[in-house]
mmCIF file of C-alpha atoms in Angstrom:
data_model
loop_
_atom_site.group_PDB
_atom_site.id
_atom_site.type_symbol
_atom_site.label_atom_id
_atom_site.label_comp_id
_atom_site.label_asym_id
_atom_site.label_seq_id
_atom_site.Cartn_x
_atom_site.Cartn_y
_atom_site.Cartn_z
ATOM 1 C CA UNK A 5 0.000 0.000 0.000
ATOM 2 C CA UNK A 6 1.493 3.404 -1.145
ATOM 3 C CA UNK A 7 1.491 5.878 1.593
ATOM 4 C CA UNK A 8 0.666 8.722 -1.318
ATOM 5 C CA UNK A 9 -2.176 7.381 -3.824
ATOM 6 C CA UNK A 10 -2.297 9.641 -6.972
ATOM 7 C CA UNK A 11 -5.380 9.832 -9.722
ATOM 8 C CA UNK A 12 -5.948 9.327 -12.075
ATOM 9 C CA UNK A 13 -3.015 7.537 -13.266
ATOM 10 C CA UNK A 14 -3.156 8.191 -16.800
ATOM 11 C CA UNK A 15 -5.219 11.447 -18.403
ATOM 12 C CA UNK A 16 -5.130 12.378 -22.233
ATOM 13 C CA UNK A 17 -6.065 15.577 -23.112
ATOM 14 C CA UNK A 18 -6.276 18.235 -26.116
ATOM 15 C CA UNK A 19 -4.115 20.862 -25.782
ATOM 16 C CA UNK A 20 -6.138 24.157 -24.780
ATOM 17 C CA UNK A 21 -7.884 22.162 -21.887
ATOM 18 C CA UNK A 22 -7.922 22.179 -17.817
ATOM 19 C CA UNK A 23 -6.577 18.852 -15.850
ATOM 20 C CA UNK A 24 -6.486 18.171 -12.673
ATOM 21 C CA UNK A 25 -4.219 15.647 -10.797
ATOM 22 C CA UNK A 26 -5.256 14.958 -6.829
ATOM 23 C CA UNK A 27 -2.194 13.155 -4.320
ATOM 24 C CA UNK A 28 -4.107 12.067 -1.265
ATOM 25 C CA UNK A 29 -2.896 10.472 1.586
ATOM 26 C CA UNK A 30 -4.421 8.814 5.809
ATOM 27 C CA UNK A 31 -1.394 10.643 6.799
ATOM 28 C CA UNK A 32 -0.101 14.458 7.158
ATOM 29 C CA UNK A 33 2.803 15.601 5.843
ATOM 30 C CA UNK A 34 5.057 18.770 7.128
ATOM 31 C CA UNK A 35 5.681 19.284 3.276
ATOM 32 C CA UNK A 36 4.521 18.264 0.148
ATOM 33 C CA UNK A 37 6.394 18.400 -3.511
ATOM 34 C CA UNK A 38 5.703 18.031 -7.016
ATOM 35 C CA UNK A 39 7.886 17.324 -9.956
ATOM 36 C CA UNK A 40 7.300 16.456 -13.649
ATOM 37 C CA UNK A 41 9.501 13.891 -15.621
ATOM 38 C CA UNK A 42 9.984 14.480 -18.664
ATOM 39 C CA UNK A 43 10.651 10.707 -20.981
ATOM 40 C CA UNK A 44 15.033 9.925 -20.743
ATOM 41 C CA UNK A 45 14.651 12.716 -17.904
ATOM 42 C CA UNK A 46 15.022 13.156 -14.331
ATOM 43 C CA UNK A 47 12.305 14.472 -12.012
ATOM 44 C CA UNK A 48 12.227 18.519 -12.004
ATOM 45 C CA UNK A 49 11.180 19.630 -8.922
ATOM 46 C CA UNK A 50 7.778 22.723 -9.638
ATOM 47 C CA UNK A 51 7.064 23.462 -6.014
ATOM 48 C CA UNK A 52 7.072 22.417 -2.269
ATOM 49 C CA UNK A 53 3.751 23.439 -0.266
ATOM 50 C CA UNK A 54 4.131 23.663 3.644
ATOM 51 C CA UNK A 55 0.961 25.183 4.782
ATOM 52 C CA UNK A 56 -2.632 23.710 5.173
ATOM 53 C CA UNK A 57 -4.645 25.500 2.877
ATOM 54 C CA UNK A 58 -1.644 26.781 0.990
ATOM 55 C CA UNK A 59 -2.226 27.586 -2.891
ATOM 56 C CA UNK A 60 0.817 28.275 -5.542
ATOM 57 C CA UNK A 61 0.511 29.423 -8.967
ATOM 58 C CA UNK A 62 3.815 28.767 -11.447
ATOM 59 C CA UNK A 63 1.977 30.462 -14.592
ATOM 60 C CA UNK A 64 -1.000 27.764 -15.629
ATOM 61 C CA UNK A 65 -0.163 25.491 -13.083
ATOM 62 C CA UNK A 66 -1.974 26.365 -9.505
ATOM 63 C CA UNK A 67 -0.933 23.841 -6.356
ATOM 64 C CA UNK A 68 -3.468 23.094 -3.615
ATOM 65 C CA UNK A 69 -2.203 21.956 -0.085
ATOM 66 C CA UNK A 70 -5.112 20.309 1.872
ATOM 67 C CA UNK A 71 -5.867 22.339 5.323
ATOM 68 C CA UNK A 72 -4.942 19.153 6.936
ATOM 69 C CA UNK A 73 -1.767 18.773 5.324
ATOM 70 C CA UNK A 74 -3.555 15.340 3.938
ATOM 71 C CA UNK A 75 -3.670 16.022 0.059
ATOM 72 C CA UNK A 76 -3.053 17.996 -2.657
ATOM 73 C CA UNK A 77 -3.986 18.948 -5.865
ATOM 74 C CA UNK A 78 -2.133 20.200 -9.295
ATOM 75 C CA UNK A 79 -4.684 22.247 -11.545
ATOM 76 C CA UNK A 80 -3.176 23.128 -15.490
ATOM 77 C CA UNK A 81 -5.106 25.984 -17.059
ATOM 78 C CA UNK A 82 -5.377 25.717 -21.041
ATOM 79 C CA UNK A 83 -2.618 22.940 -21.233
ATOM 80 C CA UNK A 84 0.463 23.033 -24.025
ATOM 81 C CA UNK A 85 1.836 19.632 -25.755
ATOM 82 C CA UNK A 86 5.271 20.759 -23.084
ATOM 83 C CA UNK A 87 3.003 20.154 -20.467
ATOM 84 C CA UNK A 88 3.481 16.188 -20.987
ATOM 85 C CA UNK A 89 5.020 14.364 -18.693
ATOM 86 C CA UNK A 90 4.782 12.509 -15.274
ATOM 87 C CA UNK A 91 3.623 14.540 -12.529
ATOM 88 C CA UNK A 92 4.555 13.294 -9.282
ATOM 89 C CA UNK A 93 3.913 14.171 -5.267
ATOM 90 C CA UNK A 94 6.311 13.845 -2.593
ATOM 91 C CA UNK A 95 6.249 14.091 0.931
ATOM 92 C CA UNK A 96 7.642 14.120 4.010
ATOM 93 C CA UNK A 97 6.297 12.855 7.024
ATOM 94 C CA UNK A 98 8.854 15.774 9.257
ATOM 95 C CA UNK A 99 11.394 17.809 8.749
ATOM 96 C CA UNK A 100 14.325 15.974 8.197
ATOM 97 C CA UNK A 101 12.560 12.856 6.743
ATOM 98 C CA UNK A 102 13.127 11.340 3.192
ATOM 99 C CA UNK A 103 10.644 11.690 0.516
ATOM 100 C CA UNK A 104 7.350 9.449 -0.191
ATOM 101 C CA UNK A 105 7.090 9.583 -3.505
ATOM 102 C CA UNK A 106 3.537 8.928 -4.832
ATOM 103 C CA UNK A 107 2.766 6.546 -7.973
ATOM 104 C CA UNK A 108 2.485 9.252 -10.509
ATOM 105 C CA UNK A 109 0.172 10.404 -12.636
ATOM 106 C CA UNK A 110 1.191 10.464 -16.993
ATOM 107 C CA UNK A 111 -0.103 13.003 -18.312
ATOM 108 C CA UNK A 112 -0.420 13.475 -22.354
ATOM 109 C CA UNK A 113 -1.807 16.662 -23.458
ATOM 110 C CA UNK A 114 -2.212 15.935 -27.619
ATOM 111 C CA UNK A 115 -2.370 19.123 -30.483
ATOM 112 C CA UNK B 17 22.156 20.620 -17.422
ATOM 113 C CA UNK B 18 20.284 20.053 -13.502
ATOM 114 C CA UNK B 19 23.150 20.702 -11.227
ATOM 115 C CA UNK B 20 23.208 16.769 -11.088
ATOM 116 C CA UNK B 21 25.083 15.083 -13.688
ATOM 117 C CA UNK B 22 25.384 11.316 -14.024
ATOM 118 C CA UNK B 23 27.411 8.985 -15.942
ATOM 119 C CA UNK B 24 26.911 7.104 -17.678
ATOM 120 C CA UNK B 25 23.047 8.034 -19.394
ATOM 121 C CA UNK B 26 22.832 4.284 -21.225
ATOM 122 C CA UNK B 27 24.663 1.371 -20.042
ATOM 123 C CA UNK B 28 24.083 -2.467 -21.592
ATOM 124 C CA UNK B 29 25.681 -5.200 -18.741
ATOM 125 C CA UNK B 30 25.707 -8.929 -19.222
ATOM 126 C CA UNK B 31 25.396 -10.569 -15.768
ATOM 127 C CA UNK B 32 28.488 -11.448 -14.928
ATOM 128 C CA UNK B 33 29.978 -8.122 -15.235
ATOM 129 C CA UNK B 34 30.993 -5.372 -12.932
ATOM 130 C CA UNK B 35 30.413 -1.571 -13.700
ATOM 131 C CA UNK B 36 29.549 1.849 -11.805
ATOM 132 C CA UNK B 37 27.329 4.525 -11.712
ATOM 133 C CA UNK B 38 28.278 8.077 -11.046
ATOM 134 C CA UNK B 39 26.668 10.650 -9.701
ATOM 135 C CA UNK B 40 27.953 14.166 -8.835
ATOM 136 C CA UNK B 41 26.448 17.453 -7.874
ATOM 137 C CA UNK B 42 28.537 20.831 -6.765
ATOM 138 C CA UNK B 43 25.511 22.338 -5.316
ATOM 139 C CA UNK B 44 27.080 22.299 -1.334
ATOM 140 C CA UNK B 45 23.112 19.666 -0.856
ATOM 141 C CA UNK B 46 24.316 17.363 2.137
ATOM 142 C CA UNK B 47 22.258 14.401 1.268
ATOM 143 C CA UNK B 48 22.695 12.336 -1.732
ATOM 144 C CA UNK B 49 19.976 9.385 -2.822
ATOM 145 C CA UNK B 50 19.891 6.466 -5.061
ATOM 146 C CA UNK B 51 16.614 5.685 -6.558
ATOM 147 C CA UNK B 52 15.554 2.818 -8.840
ATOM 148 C CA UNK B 53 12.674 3.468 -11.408
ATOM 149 C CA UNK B 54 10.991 0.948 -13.522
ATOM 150 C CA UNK B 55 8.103 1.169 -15.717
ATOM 151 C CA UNK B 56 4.750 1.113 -14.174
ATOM 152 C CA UNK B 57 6.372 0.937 -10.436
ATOM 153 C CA UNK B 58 6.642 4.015 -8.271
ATOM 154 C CA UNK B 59 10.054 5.446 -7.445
ATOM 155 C CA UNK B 60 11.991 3.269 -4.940
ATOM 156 C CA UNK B 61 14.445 4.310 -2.462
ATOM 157 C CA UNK B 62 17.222 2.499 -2.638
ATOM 158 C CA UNK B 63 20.113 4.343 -0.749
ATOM 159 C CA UNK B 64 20.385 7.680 1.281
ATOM 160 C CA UNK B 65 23.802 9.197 2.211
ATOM 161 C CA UNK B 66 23.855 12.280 5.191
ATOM 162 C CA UNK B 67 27.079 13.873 4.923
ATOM 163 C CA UNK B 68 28.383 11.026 3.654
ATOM 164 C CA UNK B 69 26.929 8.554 5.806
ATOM 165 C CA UNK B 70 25.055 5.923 4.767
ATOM 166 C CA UNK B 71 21.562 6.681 6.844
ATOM 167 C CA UNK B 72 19.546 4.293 4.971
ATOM 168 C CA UNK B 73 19.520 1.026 2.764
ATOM 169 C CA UNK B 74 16.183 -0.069 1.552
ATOM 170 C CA UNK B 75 16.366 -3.598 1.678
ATOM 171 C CA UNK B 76 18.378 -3.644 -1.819
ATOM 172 C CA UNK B 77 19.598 -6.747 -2.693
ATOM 173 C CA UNK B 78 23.594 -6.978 -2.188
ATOM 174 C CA UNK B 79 24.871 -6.854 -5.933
ATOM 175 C CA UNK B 80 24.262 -3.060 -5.658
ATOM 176 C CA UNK B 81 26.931 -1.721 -3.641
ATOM 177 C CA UNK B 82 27.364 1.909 -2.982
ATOM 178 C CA UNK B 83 30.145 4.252 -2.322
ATOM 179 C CA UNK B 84 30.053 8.038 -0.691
ATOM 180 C CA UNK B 85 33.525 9.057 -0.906
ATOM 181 C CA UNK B 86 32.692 12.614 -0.417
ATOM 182 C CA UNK B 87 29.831 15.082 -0.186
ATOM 183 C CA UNK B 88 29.796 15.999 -4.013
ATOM 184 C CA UNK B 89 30.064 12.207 -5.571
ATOM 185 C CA UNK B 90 28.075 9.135 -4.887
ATOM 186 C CA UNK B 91 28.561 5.589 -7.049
ATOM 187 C CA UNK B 92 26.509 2.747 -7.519
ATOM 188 C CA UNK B 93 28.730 -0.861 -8.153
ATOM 189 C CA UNK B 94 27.105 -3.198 -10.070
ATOM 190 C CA UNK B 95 27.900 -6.860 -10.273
ATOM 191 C CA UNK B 96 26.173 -10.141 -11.143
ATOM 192 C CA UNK B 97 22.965 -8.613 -11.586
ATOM 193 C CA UNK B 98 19.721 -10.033 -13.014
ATOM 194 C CA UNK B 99 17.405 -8.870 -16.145
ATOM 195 C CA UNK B 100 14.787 -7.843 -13.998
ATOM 196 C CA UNK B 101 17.121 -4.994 -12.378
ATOM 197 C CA UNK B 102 16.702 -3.569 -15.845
ATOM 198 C CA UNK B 103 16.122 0.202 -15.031
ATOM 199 C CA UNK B 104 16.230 3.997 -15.039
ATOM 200 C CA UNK B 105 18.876 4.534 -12.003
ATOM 201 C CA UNK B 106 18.473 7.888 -10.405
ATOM 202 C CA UNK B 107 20.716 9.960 -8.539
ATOM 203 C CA UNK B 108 19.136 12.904 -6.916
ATOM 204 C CA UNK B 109 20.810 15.176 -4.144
ATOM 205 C CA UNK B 110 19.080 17.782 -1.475
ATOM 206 C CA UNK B 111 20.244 20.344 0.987
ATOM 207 C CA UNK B 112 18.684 18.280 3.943
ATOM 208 C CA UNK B 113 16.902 14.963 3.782
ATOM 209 C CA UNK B 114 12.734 15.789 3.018
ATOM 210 C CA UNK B 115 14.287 19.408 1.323
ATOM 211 C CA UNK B 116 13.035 19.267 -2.662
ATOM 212 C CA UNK B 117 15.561 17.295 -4.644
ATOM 213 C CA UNK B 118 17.320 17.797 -7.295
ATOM 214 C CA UNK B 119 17.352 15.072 -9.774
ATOM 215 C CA UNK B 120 19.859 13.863 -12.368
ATOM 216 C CA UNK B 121 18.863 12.895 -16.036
ATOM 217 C CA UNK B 122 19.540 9.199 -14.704
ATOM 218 C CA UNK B 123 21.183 5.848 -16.197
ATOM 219 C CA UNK B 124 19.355 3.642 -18.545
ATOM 220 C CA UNK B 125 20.773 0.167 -17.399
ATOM 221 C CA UNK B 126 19.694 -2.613 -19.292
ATOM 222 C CA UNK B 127 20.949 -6.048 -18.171
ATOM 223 C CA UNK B 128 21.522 -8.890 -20.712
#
């Protein structure tokens, strides 16, 4: 059982629509991450959350930190074909701790 | 170019050979991870180095041997390994354990 459970797994979408990934979790993380991979690529970290309630725009992309520090969401506005890649959620359970890394979520946004 | 650069990006192994993996960041990050990613799986920890310590080995099986010889380089030995450790090895490194990461492009190891 993965301590972070992302959905949907898989989403294909036309390019000029919204997406939405959710990472949801039983337990609460002091931070939470998210990174895209990119195919023959490592992870690229896009932002780390801290705060219940917390929301972070990077352009189209806005990042939702549950108020209970439980889950989190990654909205794209009007996605591009760049936008492709695996999207994936990290925590950590304190300060100090290593990473959870979620299952990840492939997203394919198509001209 | 991530500030984590590994070597080498493909590598093709029969399984009675012996090779490394390099990793190396100049970034001053403290911690220093090896992660194993194949397709369909999540990430998996492998090992995690604190100042050159080794603070944690997740269970990995004994043919993967690493080495922290200082803060800025981290290696992976390889020997008699199996097909299914097939893989995308990743190096990532991070000021403090939990901080965000950052990654290197990885190794595509295919074992024959």
């Amino acid at each position: 059982t993965q301590l972070l459970e992302q959905s949907p797994q898989f989403l294909s979408i036309q390019e000029g629509e919204n997406l939405t990934v959710y990472c949801n979790s039983s337990s609460v993380f002091s931070s939470l991450q998210w990174y895209r991979q990119e195919p023959g690529e490592g992870p690229v970290l896009l932002v780390t959350v801290v705060t219940g309630g917390e929301v972070k725009k990077l352009k189209r992309l806005t990042f939702q930190f549950g108020d209970a520090r439980k889950d989190s969401s990654l909205h794209i506005t009007a996605a591009q074909t760049g936008d492709t890649g695996l999207y994936l959620c990290a925590g950590a359970e304190a300060a100090g701790n290593k990473l959870t890394f979620g299952g990840g979520t492939r997203v394919l946004v198509k001209p | 170019e991530t500030g984590v650069t590994q070597t080498p990006r493909h590598l093709v192994m029969g399984m009675t050979n012996k090779k490394s993996l390099k990793c190396e960041q100049h970034l001053g990050h403290n911690a220093m991870y090896w992660y194993k990613q194949s397709a369909k799986k999540p990430l998996e920890l492998m090992f995690v180095y604190n100042f050159k310590e080794q603070t944690e080995n997740n269970s990995v099986p004994s043919r993967f041997s690493p080495e922290c010889p200082n803060s800025s380089h981290l290696f992976l030995h390889l020997h008699t390994l199996q097909p299914e450790d097939s893989a995308l090895y990743l190096c990532a490194s991070s000021q403090v354990e939990g901080a965000g990461y950052t990654f290197g492009s990885g190794t595509r190891l295919t074992v024959v």
